[in-house]
Amino acid sequence: MDAGKHKFGELQVQPIVVSGAKCVVVSVDYRLAPENPYPAAVEDVVDSLQWLYAKGSAELNVDVKRIAVGGSSSGGNLAAILALKAAEHNPPIPLVFQLLFVPVTDNVCNPNGQPHYSWHENRNTVWLSPERMIWFRNNYLPNLEDRAKWDASPLFAPDELVRQVPKALVVLTELDILRDEGAAYGEKLRRDGWYVPCSVRSRWILTEPLGASCW
């Protein structure tokens, strides 16, 4: 899933990722806020996964037993949530991997760095400032009571559900306000039984390109 903070984005994903992935890449054209606030994007990615699992073999010639999910920033948020939704599905939809690149995992944290200090430490980073992130959040999650729900903030997912998700790679960037909440989610995955590498790209900011080596 592409970045865009649930408000911007396009169906065309980053070419460097696609060219290096050596697999079929399915990009989901999910609905965007503010016209379509939460949970529209979540509903769309879940519907897309259900379709892919049911018809992907016949329609796209893909091995539906080897589906992975991945995304950057808000797309990382949706990828993490999708892994949880797949585990919750009855019967579960088996996934083999999740790639979470600077994922949004906590839509409750405040700009003062509580509980994630990177919001304060990197407040002057180019492009994604705390003020801009709050603006995106207000567009996608206008109702305050929705922000702590785990399908908006996967950091709050119940442990018994987290134990059922596939292994993950969490890629973070040092100079990004989202760094610490991504690290916190990686730690949550580890605490619930997974070996989860967390790669912190030194001196990178959110807008740096995602290299194919992450795959």
PDB file of C-alpha atoms in Angstrom:
ATOM      1  CA  MET A   1       0.000   0.000   0.000  1.00  0.00           C
ATOM      2  CA  ASP A   2       1.269   3.423  -0.978  1.00  0.00           C
ATOM      3  CA  ALA A   3       1.995   6.299   1.392  1.00  0.00           C
ATOM      4  CA  GLY A   4      -0.258   9.350   1.462  1.00  0.00           C
ATOM      5  CA  LYS A   5      -1.593   9.577   5.026  1.00  0.00           C
ATOM      6  CA  HIS A   6      -4.977   8.174   3.915  1.00  0.00           C
ATOM      7  CA  LYS A   7      -5.580  11.444   2.041  1.00  0.00           C
ATOM      8  CA  PHE A   8      -3.217  11.460  -0.933  1.00  0.00           C
ATOM      9  CA  GLY A   9      -1.927   8.631  -3.059  1.00  0.00           C
ATOM     10  CA  GLU A  10      -2.123   6.935  -6.404  1.00  0.00           C
ATOM     11  CA  LEU A  11      -2.498   3.446  -7.763  1.00  0.00           C
ATOM     12  CA  GLN A  12       1.013   3.449  -9.267  1.00  0.00           C
ATOM     13  CA  VAL A  13       3.435   2.203  -6.604  1.00  0.00           C
ATOM     14  CA  GLN A  14       7.123   3.062  -6.367  1.00  0.00           C
ATOM     15  CA  PRO A  15       8.845   1.582  -9.452  1.00  0.00           C
ATOM     16  CA  ILE A  16      12.047   0.764  -7.546  1.00  0.00           C
ATOM     17  CA  VAL A  17      10.087  -1.499  -5.219  1.00  0.00           C
ATOM     18  CA  VAL A  18       8.181  -3.221  -8.021  1.00  0.00           C
ATOM     19  CA  SER A  19      11.255  -3.823 -10.182  1.00  0.00           C
ATOM     20  CA  GLY A  20      13.230  -5.391  -7.351  1.00  0.00           C
ATOM     21  CA  ALA A  21      10.511  -7.410  -5.654  1.00  0.00           C
ATOM     22  CA  LYS A  22      10.563 -10.376  -8.090  1.00  0.00           C
ATOM     23  CA  CYS A  23       6.932 -11.147  -7.362  1.00  0.00           C
ATOM     24  CA  VAL A  24       3.450 -10.114  -8.443  1.00  0.00           C
ATOM     25  CA  VAL A  25       2.673  -6.723  -6.881  1.00  0.00           C
ATOM     26  CA  VAL A  26      -0.973  -5.824  -6.273  1.00  0.00           C
ATOM     27  CA  SER A  27      -1.611  -2.140  -5.522  1.00  0.00           C
ATOM     28  CA  VAL A  28      -4.920  -1.323  -3.831  1.00  0.00           C
ATOM     29  CA  ASP A  29      -6.747   1.817  -4.985  1.00  0.00           C
ATOM     30  CA  TYR A  30      -8.388   2.385  -1.606  1.00  0.00           C
ATOM     31  CA  ARG A  31     -10.714   5.313  -0.923  1.00  0.00           C
ATOM     32  CA  LEU A  32      -9.153   8.472   0.466  1.00  0.00           C
ATOM     33  CA  ALA A  33     -10.095  10.941   3.199  1.00  0.00           C
ATOM     34  CA  PRO A  34     -11.666  13.354   3.908  1.00  0.00           C
ATOM     35  CA  GLU A  35     -14.389  12.305   1.484  1.00  0.00           C
ATOM     36  CA  ASN A  36     -14.031   8.746   2.767  1.00  0.00           C
ATOM     37  CA  PRO A  37     -12.760   8.776   6.359  1.00  0.00           C
ATOM     38  CA  TYR A  38     -12.005   5.751   8.546  1.00  0.00           C
ATOM     39  CA  PRO A  39     -12.853   2.909   8.179  1.00  0.00           C
ATOM     40  CA  ALA A  40     -13.225   3.181   4.377  1.00  0.00           C
ATOM     41  CA  ALA A  41      -9.562   2.479   3.578  1.00  0.00           C
ATOM     42  CA  VAL A  42      -9.496  -0.505   5.935  1.00  0.00           C
ATOM     43  CA  GLU A  43     -12.647  -1.928   4.383  1.00  0.00           C
ATOM     44  CA  ASP A  44     -11.162  -1.569   0.897  1.00  0.00           C
ATOM     45  CA  VAL A  45      -7.878  -3.332   1.657  1.00  0.00           C
ATOM     46  CA  VAL A  46      -9.714  -6.147   3.457  1.00  0.00           C
ATOM     47  CA  ASP A  47     -12.081  -6.570   0.496  1.00  0.00           C
ATOM     48  CA  SER A  48      -9.092  -6.604  -1.853  1.00  0.00           C
ATOM     49  CA  LEU A  49      -7.316  -9.297   0.146  1.00  0.00           C
ATOM     50  CA  GLN A  50     -10.448 -11.432   0.282  1.00  0.00           C
ATOM     51  CA  TRP A  51     -10.821 -11.128  -3.497  1.00  0.00           C
ATOM     52  CA  LEU A  52      -7.149 -11.922  -4.068  1.00  0.00           C
ATOM     53  CA  TYR A  53      -7.268 -14.989  -1.848  1.00  0.00           C
ATOM     54  CA  ALA A  54     -10.465 -16.262  -3.484  1.00  0.00           C
ATOM     55  CA  LYS A  55      -9.728 -15.433  -7.131  1.00  0.00           C
ATOM     56  CA  GLY A  56      -6.074 -14.490  -7.417  1.00  0.00           C
ATOM     57  CA  SER A  57      -4.989 -17.911  -8.593  1.00  0.00           C
ATOM     58  CA  ALA A  58      -7.449 -17.961 -11.495  1.00  0.00           C
ATOM     59  CA  GLU A  59      -7.468 -14.245 -12.353  1.00  0.00           C
ATOM     60  CA  LEU A  60      -3.818 -13.286 -11.788  1.00  0.00           C
ATOM     61  CA  ASN A  61      -1.999 -16.624 -11.778  1.00  0.00           C
ATOM     62  CA  VAL A  62      -0.581 -15.997  -8.312  1.00  0.00           C
ATOM     63  CA  ASP A  63       0.141 -18.473  -5.530  1.00  0.00           C
ATOM     64  CA  VAL A  64      -2.441 -17.488  -2.919  1.00  0.00           C
ATOM     65  CA  LYS A  65      -0.586 -19.536  -0.316  1.00  0.00           C
ATOM     66  CA  ARG A  66       2.313 -17.071  -0.502  1.00  0.00           C
ATOM     67  CA  ILE A  67       0.637 -13.683  -0.040  1.00  0.00           C
ATOM     68  CA  ALA A  68       2.576 -10.950   1.738  1.00  0.00           C
ATOM     69  CA  VAL A  69       1.413  -7.454   2.637  1.00  0.00           C
ATOM     70  CA  GLY A  70       3.444  -4.283   2.756  1.00  0.00           C
ATOM     71  CA  GLY A  71       3.228  -0.540   2.767  1.00  0.00           C
ATOM     72  CA  SER A  72       4.848   2.758   3.626  1.00  0.00           C
ATOM     73  CA  SER A  73       3.662   5.273   6.247  1.00  0.00           C
ATOM     74  CA  SER A  74      -0.152   5.234   6.049  1.00  0.00           C
ATOM     75  CA  GLY A  75       0.238   2.265   3.715  1.00  0.00           C
ATOM     76  CA  GLY A  76       2.300   0.603   6.438  1.00  0.00           C
ATOM     77  CA  ASN A  77      -0.550   1.303   8.821  1.00  0.00           C
ATOM     78  CA  LEU A  78      -2.973  -0.439   6.480  1.00  0.00           C
ATOM     79  CA  ALA A  79      -0.574  -3.342   5.882  1.00  0.00           C
ATOM     80  CA  ALA A  80      -0.208  -3.969   9.619  1.00  0.00           C
ATOM     81  CA  ILE A  81      -3.969  -3.755  10.089  1.00  0.00           C
ATOM     82  CA  LEU A  82      -4.561  -6.043   7.111  1.00  0.00           C
ATOM     83  CA  ALA A  83      -2.307  -8.701   8.638  1.00  0.00           C
ATOM     84  CA  LEU A  84      -4.359  -8.494  11.825  1.00  0.00           C
ATOM     85  CA  LYS A  85      -7.644  -8.612   9.913  1.00  0.00           C
ATOM     86  CA  ALA A  86      -6.438 -11.650   7.957  1.00  0.00           C
ATOM     87  CA  ALA A  87      -5.677 -13.432  11.224  1.00  0.00           C
ATOM     88  CA  GLU A  88      -9.079 -12.456  12.619  1.00  0.00           C
ATOM     89  CA  HIS A  89     -10.962 -13.617   9.515  1.00  0.00           C
ATOM     90  CA  ASN A  90     -13.027 -16.798   9.840  1.00  0.00           C
ATOM     91  CA  PRO A  91     -11.355 -18.883   8.587  1.00  0.00           C
ATOM     92  CA  PRO A  92      -8.045 -17.007   8.774  1.00  0.00           C
ATOM     93  CA  ILE A  93      -6.471 -15.884   5.500  1.00  0.00           C
ATOM     94  CA  PRO A  94      -2.893 -17.192   5.625  1.00  0.00           C
ATOM     95  CA  LEU A  95      -0.193 -14.599   4.988  1.00  0.00           C
ATOM     96  CA  VAL A  96       3.530 -15.311   4.863  1.00  0.00           C
ATOM     97  CA  PHE A  97       5.095 -11.903   5.518  1.00  0.00           C
ATOM     98  CA  GLN A  98       4.515  -8.224   6.247  1.00  0.00           C
ATOM     99  CA  LEU A  99       6.838  -5.367   5.252  1.00  0.00           C
ATOM    100  CA  LEU A 100       6.172  -2.259   7.313  1.00  0.00           C
ATOM    101  CA  PHE A 101       8.107   0.813   6.161  1.00  0.00           C
ATOM    102  CA  VAL A 102       7.820   3.695   8.662  1.00  0.00           C
ATOM    103  CA  PRO A 103       4.288   2.583   9.597  1.00  0.00           C
ATOM    104  CA  VAL A 104       1.770   4.772  11.395  1.00  0.00           C
ATOM    105  CA  THR A 105       0.865   2.616  14.393  1.00  0.00           C
ATOM    106  CA  ASP A 106      -0.442   5.057  17.023  1.00  0.00           C
ATOM    107  CA  ASN A 107      -3.054   7.653  16.087  1.00  0.00           C
ATOM    108  CA  VAL A 108      -3.444   8.759  19.704  1.00  0.00           C
ATOM    109  CA  CYS A 109       0.068  10.080  20.422  1.00  0.00           C
ATOM    110  CA  ASN A 110       0.466  13.846  20.736  1.00  0.00           C
ATOM    111  CA  PRO A 111       2.903  16.273  19.073  1.00  0.00           C
ATOM    112  CA  ASN A 112       4.784  16.866  22.332  1.00  0.00           C
ATOM    113  CA  GLY A 113       6.476  13.490  22.075  1.00  0.00           C
ATOM    114  CA  GLN A 114       4.230  11.489  24.389  1.00  0.00           C
ATOM    115  CA  PRO A 115       4.655   8.583  24.316  1.00  0.00           C
ATOM    116  CA  HIS A 116       6.867   8.619  21.184  1.00  0.00           C
ATOM    117  CA  TYR A 117       9.794  11.009  21.560  1.00  0.00           C
ATOM    118  CA  SER A 118      10.587  11.088  17.819  1.00  0.00           C
ATOM    119  CA  TRP A 119       7.535  13.315  17.343  1.00  0.00           C
ATOM    120  CA  HIS A 120       9.350  15.994  19.340  1.00  0.00           C
ATOM    121  CA  GLU A 121      12.922  15.145  18.351  1.00  0.00           C
ATOM    122  CA  ASN A 122      12.175  15.299  14.609  1.00  0.00           C
ATOM    123  CA  ARG A 123       9.564  18.046  14.720  1.00  0.00           C
ATOM    124  CA  ASN A 124      11.510  20.190  12.215  1.00  0.00           C
ATOM    125  CA  THR A 125      12.091  17.434   9.674  1.00  0.00           C
ATOM    126  CA  VAL A 126      11.273  18.339   6.084  1.00  0.00           C
ATOM    127  CA  TRP A 127       7.761  17.514   4.899  1.00  0.00           C
ATOM    128  CA  LEU A 128       6.220  15.454   7.708  1.00  0.00           C
ATOM    129  CA  SER A 129       6.005  17.769  10.701  1.00  0.00           C
ATOM    130  CA  PRO A 130       3.783  17.010  13.709  1.00  0.00           C
ATOM    131  CA  GLU A 131       1.376  19.731  12.565  1.00  0.00           C
ATOM    132  CA  ARG A 132       1.011  18.177   9.144  1.00  0.00           C
ATOM    133  CA  MET A 133       0.591  14.702  10.607  1.00  0.00           C
ATOM    134  CA  ILE A 134      -2.181  15.954  12.896  1.00  0.00           C
ATOM    135  CA  TRP A 135      -3.876  17.527   9.864  1.00  0.00           C
ATOM    136  CA  PHE A 136      -3.780  14.179   8.066  1.00  0.00           C
ATOM    137  CA  ARG A 137      -5.077  12.463  11.191  1.00  0.00           C
ATOM    138  CA  ASN A 138      -7.980  14.897  11.534  1.00  0.00           C
ATOM    139  CA  ASN A 139      -9.001  14.215   7.938  1.00  0.00           C
ATOM    140  CA  TYR A 140      -8.856  10.437   8.231  1.00  0.00           C
ATOM    141  CA  LEU A 141     -10.040  10.073  11.842  1.00  0.00           C
ATOM    142  CA  PRO A 142     -12.393  12.983  12.579  1.00  0.00           C
ATOM    143  CA  ASN A 143     -14.029  11.082  15.455  1.00  0.00           C
ATOM    144  CA  LEU A 144     -11.707  11.018  18.455  1.00  0.00           C
ATOM    145  CA  GLU A 145     -13.143   7.768  19.796  1.00  0.00           C
ATOM    146  CA  ASP A 146     -11.991   5.918  16.663  1.00  0.00           C
ATOM    147  CA  ARG A 147      -8.308   6.761  17.067  1.00  0.00           C
ATOM    148  CA  ALA A 148      -7.514   4.162  19.736  1.00  0.00           C
ATOM    149  CA  LYS A 149      -9.226   1.315  17.877  1.00  0.00           C
ATOM    150  CA  TRP A 150      -6.692  -1.265  16.740  1.00  0.00           C
ATOM    151  CA  ASP A 151      -7.836  -1.073  13.124  1.00  0.00           C
ATOM    152  CA  ALA A 152      -6.798   2.577  13.207  1.00  0.00           C
ATOM    153  CA  SER A 153      -3.841   2.200  15.589  1.00  0.00           C
ATOM    154  CA  PRO A 154      -2.417  -1.339  15.325  1.00  0.00           C
ATOM    155  CA  LEU A 155      -0.156  -0.690  18.316  1.00  0.00           C
ATOM    156  CA  PHE A 156      -3.281  -1.287  20.435  1.00  0.00           C
ATOM    157  CA  ALA A 157      -4.179  -4.646  18.886  1.00  0.00           C
ATOM    158  CA  PRO A 158      -4.804  -7.407  21.454  1.00  0.00           C
ATOM    159  CA  ASP A 159      -1.819  -9.657  22.086  1.00  0.00           C
ATOM    160  CA  GLU A 160      -3.739 -12.827  21.308  1.00  0.00           C
ATOM    161  CA  LEU A 161      -4.410 -11.493  17.785  1.00  0.00           C
ATOM    162  CA  VAL A 162      -0.868 -10.197  17.266  1.00  0.00           C
ATOM    163  CA  ARG A 163       0.460 -13.691  17.986  1.00  0.00           C
ATOM    164  CA  GLN A 164      -1.346 -14.920  14.861  1.00  0.00           C
ATOM    165  CA  VAL A 165       0.122 -12.497  12.308  1.00  0.00           C
ATOM    166  CA  PRO A 166       3.017 -13.470  10.006  1.00  0.00           C
ATOM    167  CA  LYS A 167       6.647 -12.555  10.489  1.00  0.00           C
ATOM    168  CA  ALA A 168       7.563  -8.977   9.667  1.00  0.00           C
ATOM    169  CA  LEU A 169      10.325  -6.602   8.699  1.00  0.00           C
ATOM    170  CA  VAL A 170       9.952  -3.105  10.139  1.00  0.00           C
ATOM    171  CA  VAL A 171      12.010  -0.441   8.346  1.00  0.00           C
ATOM    172  CA  LEU A 172      12.367   2.926  10.073  1.00  0.00           C
ATOM    173  CA  THR A 173      14.108   6.191   9.224  1.00  0.00           C
ATOM    174  CA  GLU A 174      16.144   8.029  11.834  1.00  0.00           C
ATOM    175  CA  LEU A 175      14.854  11.539  11.098  1.00  0.00           C
ATOM    176  CA  ASP A 176      11.143  10.735  10.948  1.00  0.00           C
ATOM    177  CA  ILE A 177       8.493  11.547  13.541  1.00  0.00           C
ATOM    178  CA  LEU A 178       7.012   8.057  13.011  1.00  0.00           C
ATOM    179  CA  ARG A 179      10.243   6.276  13.979  1.00  0.00           C
ATOM    180  CA  ASP A 180       9.446   5.474  17.610  1.00  0.00           C
ATOM    181  CA  GLU A 181       5.867   4.300  17.117  1.00  0.00           C
ATOM    182  CA  GLY A 182       7.111   1.971  14.377  1.00  0.00           C
ATOM    183  CA  ALA A 183       9.775   0.677  16.752  1.00  0.00           C
ATOM    184  CA  ALA A 184       7.126   0.205  19.442  1.00  0.00           C
ATOM    185  CA  TYR A 185       5.042  -1.932  17.091  1.00  0.00           C
ATOM    186  CA  GLY A 186       8.099  -3.977  16.161  1.00  0.00           C
ATOM    187  CA  GLU A 187       8.717  -4.550  19.859  1.00  0.00           C
ATOM    188  CA  LYS A 188       5.078  -5.584  20.320  1.00  0.00           C
ATOM    189  CA  LEU A 189       5.469  -8.169  17.568  1.00  0.00           C
ATOM    190  CA  ARG A 190       8.666  -9.462  19.188  1.00  0.00           C
ATOM    191  CA  ARG A 191       7.065  -9.585  22.621  1.00  0.00           C
ATOM    192  CA  ASP A 192       4.293 -11.728  21.222  1.00  0.00           C
ATOM    193  CA  GLY A 193       6.676 -14.316  19.875  1.00  0.00           C
ATOM    194  CA  TRP A 194       8.066 -13.112  16.548  1.00  0.00           C
ATOM    195  CA  TYR A 195      11.645 -12.393  15.574  1.00  0.00           C
ATOM    196  CA  VAL A 196      11.145  -9.015  13.920  1.00  0.00           C
ATOM    197  CA  PRO A 197      14.165  -7.221  12.463  1.00  0.00           C
ATOM    198  CA  CYS A 198      13.881  -3.445  12.827  1.00  0.00           C
ATOM    199  CA  SER A 199      16.128  -1.684  10.327  1.00  0.00           C
ATOM    200  CA  VAL A 200      16.737   2.003  11.120  1.00  0.00           C
ATOM    201  CA  ARG A 201      18.042   3.906   8.096  1.00  0.00           C
ATOM    202  CA  SER A 202      20.549   6.379   9.557  1.00  0.00           C
ATOM    203  CA  ARG A 203      19.993  10.035   8.604  1.00  0.00           C
ATOM    204  CA  TRP A 204      17.045   9.167   6.369  1.00  0.00           C
ATOM    205  CA  ILE A 205      13.761  11.043   6.353  1.00  0.00           C
ATOM    206  CA  LEU A 206      10.352   9.709   5.376  1.00  0.00           C
ATOM    207  CA  THR A 207      10.581  10.950   1.782  1.00  0.00           C
ATOM    208  CA  GLU A 208      13.724   8.917   1.032  1.00  0.00           C
ATOM    209  CA  PRO A 209      13.051   6.165  -1.541  1.00  0.00           C
ATOM    210  CA  LEU A 210      12.418   2.652  -0.353  1.00  0.00           C
ATOM    211  CA  GLY A 211      15.142   0.475  -1.800  1.00  0.00           C
ATOM    212  CA  ALA A 212      14.352  -2.878  -3.319  1.00  0.00           C
ATOM    213  CA  SER A 213      16.862  -4.397  -0.899  1.00  0.00           C
ATOM    214  CA  CYS A 214      14.204  -4.104   1.816  1.00  0.00           C
ATOM    215  CA  TRP A 215      12.391  -6.964   0.131  1.00  0.00           C
TER     216      TRP A 215
END
